[in-house]
Short mmCIF file of C-alpha atoms in Angstrom, two decimals:
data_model
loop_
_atom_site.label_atom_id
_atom_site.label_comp_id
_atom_site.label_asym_id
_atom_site.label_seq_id
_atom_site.Cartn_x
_atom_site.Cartn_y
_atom_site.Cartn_z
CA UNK A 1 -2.85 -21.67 21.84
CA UNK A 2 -4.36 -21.34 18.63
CA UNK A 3 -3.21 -21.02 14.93
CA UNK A 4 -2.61 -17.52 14.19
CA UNK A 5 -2.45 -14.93 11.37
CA UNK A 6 -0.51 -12.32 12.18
CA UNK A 7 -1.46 -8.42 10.48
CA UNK A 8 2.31 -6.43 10.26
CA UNK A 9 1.40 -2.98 10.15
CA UNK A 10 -2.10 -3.15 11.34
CA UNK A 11 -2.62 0.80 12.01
CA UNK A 12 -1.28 1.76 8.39
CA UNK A 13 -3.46 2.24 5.32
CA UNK A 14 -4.09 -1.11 3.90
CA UNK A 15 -3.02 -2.97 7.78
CA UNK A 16 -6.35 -1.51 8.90
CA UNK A 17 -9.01 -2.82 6.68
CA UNK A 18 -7.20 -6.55 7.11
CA UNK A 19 -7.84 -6.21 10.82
CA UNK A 20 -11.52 -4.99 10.38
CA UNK A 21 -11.93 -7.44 7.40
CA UNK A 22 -10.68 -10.66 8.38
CA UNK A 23 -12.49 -12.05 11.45
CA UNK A 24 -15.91 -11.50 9.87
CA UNK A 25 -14.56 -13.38 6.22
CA UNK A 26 -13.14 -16.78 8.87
CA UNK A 27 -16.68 -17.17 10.44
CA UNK A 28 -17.76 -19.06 7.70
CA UNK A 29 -14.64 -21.73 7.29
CA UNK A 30 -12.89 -23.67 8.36
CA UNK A 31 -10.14 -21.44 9.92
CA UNK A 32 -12.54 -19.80 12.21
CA UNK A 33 -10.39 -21.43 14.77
CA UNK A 34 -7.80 -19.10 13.95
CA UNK A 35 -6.58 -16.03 16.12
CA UNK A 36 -6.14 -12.85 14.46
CA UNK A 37 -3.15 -10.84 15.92
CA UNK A 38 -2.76 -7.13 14.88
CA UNK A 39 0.53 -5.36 15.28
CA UNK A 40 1.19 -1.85 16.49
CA UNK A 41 4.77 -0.18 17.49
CA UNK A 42 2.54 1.79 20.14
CA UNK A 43 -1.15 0.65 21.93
CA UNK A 44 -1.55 4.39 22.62
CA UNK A 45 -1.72 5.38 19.06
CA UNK A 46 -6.10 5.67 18.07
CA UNK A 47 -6.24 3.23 15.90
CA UNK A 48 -4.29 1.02 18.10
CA UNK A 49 -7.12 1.37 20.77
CA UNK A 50 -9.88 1.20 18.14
CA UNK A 51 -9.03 -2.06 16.77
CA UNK A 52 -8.41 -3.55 19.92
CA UNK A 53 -11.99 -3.15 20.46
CA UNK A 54 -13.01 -5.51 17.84
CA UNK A 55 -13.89 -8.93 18.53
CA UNK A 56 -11.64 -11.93 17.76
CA UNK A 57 -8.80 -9.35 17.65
CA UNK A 58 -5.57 -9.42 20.00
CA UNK A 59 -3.45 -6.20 19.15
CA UNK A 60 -0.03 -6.64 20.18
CA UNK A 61 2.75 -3.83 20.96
CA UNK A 62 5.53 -5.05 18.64
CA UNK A 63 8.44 -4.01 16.21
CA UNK A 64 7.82 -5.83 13.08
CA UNK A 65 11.38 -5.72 12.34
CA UNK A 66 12.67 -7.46 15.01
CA UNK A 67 10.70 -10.38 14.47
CA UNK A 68 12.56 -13.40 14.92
CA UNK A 69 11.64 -17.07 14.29
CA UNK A 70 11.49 -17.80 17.56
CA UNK A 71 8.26 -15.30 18.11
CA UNK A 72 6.73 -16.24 15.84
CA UNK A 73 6.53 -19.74 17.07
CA UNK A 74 5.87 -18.53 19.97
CA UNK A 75 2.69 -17.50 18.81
CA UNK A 76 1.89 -20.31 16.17
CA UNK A 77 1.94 -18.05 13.57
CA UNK A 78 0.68 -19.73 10.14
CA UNK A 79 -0.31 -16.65 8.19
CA UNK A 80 0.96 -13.57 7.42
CA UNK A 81 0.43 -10.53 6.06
CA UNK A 82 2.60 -7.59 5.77
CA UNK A 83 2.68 -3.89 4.54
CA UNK A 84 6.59 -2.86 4.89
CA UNK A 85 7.65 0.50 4.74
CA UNK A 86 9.53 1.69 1.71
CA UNK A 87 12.84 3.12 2.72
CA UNK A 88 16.31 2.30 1.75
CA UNK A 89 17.05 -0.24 4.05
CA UNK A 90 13.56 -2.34 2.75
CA UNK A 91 15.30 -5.05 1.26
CA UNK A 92 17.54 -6.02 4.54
CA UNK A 93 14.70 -5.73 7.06
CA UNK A 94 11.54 -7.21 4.68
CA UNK A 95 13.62 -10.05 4.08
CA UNK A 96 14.56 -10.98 7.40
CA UNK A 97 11.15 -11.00 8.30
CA UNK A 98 10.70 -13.68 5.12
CA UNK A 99 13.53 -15.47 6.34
CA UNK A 100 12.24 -15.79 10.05
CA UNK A 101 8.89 -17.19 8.44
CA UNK A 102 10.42 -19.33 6.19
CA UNK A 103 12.78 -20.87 9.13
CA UNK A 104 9.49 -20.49 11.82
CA UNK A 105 7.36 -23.01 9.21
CA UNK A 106 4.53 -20.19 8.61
CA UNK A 107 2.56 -21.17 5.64
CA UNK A 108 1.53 -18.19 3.86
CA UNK A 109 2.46 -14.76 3.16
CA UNK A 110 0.70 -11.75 1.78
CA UNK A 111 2.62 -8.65 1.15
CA UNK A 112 2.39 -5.63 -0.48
CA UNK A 113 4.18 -4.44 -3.28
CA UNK A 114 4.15 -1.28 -5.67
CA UNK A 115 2.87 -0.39 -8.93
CA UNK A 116 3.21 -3.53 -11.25
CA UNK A 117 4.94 -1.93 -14.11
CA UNK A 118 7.20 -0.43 -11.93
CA UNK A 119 8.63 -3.91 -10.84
CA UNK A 120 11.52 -4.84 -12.48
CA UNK A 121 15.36 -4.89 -11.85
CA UNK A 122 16.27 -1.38 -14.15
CA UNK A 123 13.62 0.78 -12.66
CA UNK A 124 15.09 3.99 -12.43
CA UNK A 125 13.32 4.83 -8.74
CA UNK A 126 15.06 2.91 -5.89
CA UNK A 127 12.07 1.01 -4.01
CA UNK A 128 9.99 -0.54 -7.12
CA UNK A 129 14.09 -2.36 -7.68
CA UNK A 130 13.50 -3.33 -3.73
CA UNK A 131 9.93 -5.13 -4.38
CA UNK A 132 11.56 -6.77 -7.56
CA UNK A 133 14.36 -8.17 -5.46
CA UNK A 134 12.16 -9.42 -2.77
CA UNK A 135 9.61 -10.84 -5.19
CA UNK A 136 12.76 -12.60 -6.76
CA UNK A 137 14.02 -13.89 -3.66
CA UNK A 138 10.36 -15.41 -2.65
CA UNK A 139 10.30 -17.19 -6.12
CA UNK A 140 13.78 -18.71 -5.14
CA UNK A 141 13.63 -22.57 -4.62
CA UNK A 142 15.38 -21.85 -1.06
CA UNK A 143 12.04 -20.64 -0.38
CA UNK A 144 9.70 -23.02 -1.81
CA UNK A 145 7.99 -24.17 1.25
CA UNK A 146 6.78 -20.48 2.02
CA UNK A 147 3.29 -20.13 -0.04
CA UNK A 148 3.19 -15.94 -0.89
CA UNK A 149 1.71 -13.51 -2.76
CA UNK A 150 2.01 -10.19 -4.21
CA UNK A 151 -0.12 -6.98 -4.54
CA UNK A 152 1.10 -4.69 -6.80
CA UNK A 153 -1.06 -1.77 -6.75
CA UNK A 154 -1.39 1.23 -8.25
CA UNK A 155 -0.70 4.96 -6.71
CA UNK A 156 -3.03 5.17 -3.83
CA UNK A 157 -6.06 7.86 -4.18
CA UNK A 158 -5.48 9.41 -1.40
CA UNK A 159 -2.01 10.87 -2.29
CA UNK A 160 -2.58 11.00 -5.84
CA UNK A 161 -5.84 13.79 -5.29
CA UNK A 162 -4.02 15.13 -2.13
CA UNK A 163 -3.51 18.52 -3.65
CA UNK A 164 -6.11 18.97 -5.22
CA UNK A 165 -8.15 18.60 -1.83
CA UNK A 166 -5.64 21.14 -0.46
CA UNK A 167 -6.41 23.99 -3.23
CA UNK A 168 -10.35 23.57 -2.69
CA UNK A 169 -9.82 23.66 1.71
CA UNK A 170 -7.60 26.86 0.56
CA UNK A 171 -10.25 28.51 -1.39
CA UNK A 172 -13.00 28.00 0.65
CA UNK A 173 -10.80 29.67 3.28
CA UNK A 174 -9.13 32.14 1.70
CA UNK A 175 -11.02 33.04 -1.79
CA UNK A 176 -7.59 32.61 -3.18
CA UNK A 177 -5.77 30.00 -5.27
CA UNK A 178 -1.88 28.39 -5.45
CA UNK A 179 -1.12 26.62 -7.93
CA UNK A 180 -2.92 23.12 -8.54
CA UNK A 181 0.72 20.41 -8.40
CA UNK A 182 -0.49 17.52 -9.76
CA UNK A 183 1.47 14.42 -9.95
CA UNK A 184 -0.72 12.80 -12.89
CA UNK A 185 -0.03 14.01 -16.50
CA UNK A 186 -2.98 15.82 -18.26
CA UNK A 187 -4.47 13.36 -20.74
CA UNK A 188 -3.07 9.51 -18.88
CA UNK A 189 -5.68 7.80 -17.87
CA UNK A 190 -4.64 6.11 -13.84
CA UNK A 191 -6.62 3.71 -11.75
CA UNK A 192 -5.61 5.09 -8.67
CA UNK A 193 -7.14 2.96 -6.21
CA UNK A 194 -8.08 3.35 -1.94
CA UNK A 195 -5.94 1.64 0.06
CA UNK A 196 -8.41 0.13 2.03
CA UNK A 197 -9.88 -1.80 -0.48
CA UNK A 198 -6.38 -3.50 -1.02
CA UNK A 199 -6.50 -4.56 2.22
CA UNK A 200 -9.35 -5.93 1.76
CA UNK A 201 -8.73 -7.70 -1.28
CA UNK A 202 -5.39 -9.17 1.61
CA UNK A 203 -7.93 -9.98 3.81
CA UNK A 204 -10.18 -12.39 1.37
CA UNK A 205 -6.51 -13.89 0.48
CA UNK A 206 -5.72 -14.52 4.01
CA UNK A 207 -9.04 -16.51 4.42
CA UNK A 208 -9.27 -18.38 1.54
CA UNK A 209 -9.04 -22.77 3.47
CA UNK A 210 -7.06 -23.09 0.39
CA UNK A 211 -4.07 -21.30 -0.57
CA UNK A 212 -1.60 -22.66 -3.50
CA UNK A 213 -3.78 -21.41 -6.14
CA UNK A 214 -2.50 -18.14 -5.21
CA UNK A 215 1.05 -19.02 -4.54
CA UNK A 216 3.69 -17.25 -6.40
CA UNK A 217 1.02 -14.67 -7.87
CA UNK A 218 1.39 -10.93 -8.50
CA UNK A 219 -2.21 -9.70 -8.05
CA UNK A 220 -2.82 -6.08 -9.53
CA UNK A 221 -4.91 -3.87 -8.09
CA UNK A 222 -6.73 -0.49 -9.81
CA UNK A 223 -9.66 1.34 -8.55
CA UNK A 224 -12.89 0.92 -10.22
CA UNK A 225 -12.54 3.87 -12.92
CA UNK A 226 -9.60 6.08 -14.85
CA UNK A 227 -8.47 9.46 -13.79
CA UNK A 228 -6.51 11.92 -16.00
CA UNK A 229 -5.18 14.96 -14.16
CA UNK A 230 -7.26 17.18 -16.67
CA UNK A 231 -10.50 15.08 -15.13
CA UNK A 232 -8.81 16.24 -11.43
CA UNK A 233 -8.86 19.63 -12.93
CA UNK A 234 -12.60 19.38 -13.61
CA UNK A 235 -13.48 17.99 -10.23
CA UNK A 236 -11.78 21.14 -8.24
CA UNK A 237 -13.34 23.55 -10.88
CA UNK A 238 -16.42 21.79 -10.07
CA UNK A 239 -16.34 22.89 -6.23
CA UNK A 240 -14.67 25.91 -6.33
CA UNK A 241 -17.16 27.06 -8.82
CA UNK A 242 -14.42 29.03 -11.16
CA UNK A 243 -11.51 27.66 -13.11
CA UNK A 244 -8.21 26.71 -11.69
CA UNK A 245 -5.42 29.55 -12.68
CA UNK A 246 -2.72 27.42 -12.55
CA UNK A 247 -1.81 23.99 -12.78
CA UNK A 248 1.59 21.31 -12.75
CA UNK A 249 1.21 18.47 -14.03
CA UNK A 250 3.67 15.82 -13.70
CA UNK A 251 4.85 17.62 -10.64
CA UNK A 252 7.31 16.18 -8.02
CA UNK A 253 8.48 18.67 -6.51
CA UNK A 254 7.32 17.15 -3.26
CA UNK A 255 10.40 14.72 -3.32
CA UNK A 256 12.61 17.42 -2.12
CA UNK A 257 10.97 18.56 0.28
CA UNK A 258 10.70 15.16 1.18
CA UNK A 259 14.29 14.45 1.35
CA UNK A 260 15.45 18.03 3.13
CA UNK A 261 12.84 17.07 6.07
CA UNK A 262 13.09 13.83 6.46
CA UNK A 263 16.08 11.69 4.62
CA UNK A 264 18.67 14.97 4.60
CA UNK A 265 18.80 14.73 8.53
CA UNK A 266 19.77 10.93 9.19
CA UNK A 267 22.36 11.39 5.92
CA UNK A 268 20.31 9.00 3.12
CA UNK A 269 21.63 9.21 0.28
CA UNK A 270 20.17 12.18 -2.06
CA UNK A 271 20.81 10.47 -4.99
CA UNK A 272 18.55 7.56 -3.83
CA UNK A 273 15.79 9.52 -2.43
CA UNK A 274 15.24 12.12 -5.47
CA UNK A 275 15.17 9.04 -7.65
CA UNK A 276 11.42 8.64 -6.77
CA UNK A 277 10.31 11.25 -9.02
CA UNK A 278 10.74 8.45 -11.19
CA UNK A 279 8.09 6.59 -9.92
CA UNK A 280 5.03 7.66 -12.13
CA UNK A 281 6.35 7.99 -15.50
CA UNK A 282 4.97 4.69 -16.02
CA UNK A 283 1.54 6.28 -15.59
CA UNK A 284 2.50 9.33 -17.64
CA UNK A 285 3.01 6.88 -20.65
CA UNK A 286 -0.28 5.70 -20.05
CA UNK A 287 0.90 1.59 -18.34
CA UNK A 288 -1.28 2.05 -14.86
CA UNK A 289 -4.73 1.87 -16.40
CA UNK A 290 -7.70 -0.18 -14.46
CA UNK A 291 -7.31 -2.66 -17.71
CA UNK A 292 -4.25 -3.79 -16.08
CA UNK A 293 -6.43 -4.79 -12.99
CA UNK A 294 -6.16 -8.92 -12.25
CA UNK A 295 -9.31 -10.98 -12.80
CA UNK A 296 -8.83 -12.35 -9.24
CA UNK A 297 -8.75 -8.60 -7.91
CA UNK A 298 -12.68 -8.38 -9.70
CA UNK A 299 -13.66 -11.66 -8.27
CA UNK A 300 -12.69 -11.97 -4.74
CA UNK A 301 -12.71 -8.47 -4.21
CA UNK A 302 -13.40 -5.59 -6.83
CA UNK A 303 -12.83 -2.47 -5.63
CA UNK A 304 -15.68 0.02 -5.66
CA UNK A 305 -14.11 3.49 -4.82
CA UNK A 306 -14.07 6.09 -7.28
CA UNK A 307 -12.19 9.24 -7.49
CA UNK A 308 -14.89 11.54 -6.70
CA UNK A 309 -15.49 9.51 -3.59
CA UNK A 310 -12.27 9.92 -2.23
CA UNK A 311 -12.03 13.46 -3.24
CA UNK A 312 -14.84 13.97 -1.40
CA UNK A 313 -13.84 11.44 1.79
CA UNK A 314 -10.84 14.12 1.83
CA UNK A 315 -12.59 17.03 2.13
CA UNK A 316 -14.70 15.89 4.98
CA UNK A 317 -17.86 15.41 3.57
#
């Protein structure tokens, strides 16, 4: 059996473009060797079947969390990357996974993060505290013979212009307007970036024959160009072809929602969930612009989507 690097959450957002990225980036080293296994909790799910069609893939049916040392053995895992989710129990099953890859001898480790100003022990929003714990426990010398790194990127583009996709579908439809809830502030400028493109940037990581000069490194990762929410504005006065009547900024709102669908039902703590409207004040005050983008982001990987791409990627055109 050969060497393997193994893709945890290969059908998610940034999973996907390491699966489609990767094999053709290890044709030209020296790990071409290497298989490339892609994770997925069910082979019937589309993009399941898709990427099983590539070559020099082997998707797997698999529960990333119960991962043990023994599997990945098993299949001679060396690499790794992985996209966890971002629920309250993050910490307990992200760093088992570490702690089976530590213990199984796999070399490397990619992961991803959150926004990089975000990650630090007091941040008031529960998860960015999670990726500063697990960044902290990676930098511990208990686990100095796992090589890792970090990408901390900003809000994805998708969500962050999700709304304001929804308002134009609306008036096309209907002729008539809600109001535009925007998560950015008015006048911050935000280098919302694609996810795809950060797991692209994973993928050039994953490749690279040698790895320690990225060892213990927080990459992080903007899209090519600012966005204020009065820009956003612009853009859906630009297709709707009239002004917007009303707009939110700084708006959350969704959070509750969030929490009475989803987190309410299996009893997670309210105070925990809610405290994600935290999450993009550092952006309101202006901390998430693309100058904070890593030099190794622009020169293994820039990214190259801008706003009015994605706006447009959403609508369907």
């Amino acid at each position: 059996m050969s060497p393997t690097i193994l893709v945890v959450g290969a059908t998610g957002n940034t999973g996907q473009a390491v699966v489609e990225t990767l094999p053709k980036l290890l044709q030209s080293n020296s790990l071409s060797g290497h298989r490339v296994i892609a994770l997925t909790r069910s082979m019937k799910s589309p993009v399941a079947q898709k990427l099983a069609k590539l070559p020099g893939i082997e998707v797997i049916e698999q529960n990333w969390v119960e991962i043990t040392s023994e599997w990945l053995r098993e299949h001679q895992v060396t690499r790794a990357f992985i996209a966890s989710h971002n629920e309250p129990n993050q910490f307990a099953e992200e760093s088992t996974f570490h702690l089976a890859a530590l213990n199984a001898g796999v070399k490397y480790v990619v992961r991803i993060s959150t926004t990089a100003a975000n990650v630090r022990p007091d941040y008031p929003a529960y998860y960015p505290r999670t990726h500063w714990a697990i960044e902290s426990l990676l930098s511990s010398p208990e686990f100095a013979n796992l090589q890792w790194t970090s990408l901390q990127p900003n809000i994805f583009s998708g969500l962050y212009l999700s709304n304001a996709a929804e308002l134009i579908k609306q008036y096309r439809k209907t002729g008539k307007q809600g109001t535009l809830k925007l998560m950015a502030s008015k006048d911050a400028p935000v280098g919302a970036i694609d996810p795809y493109e950060v797991g692209v940037f994973a993928a050039h990581l994953l490749s690279q024959e040698e790895v320690a000069v990225h060892n213990k490194a927080k990459y992080v990762l903007n899209g090519p160009e600012d966005i204020t929410g009065r820009q956003i504005v612009d853009m859906v006065e630009q297709y709707i072809g009239t002004q917007v009547e009303h707009v939110s900024y700084q708006d959350m709102s969704f959070i509750d929602q969030l929490y009475e669908h989803k987190f309410a039902p299996t009893g997670q703590s309210k105070n925990v969930i809610l405290s994600c409207k935290h999450a993009l004040e550092t952006g309101w005050e202006g901390k998430c612009s693309t100058s904070t983008t890593s030099k190794e982001v622009l020169e293994l990987a820039a990214p190259k989507v801008t706003p009015a791409e994605t706006l447009k990627s959403l609508l369907g055109e």
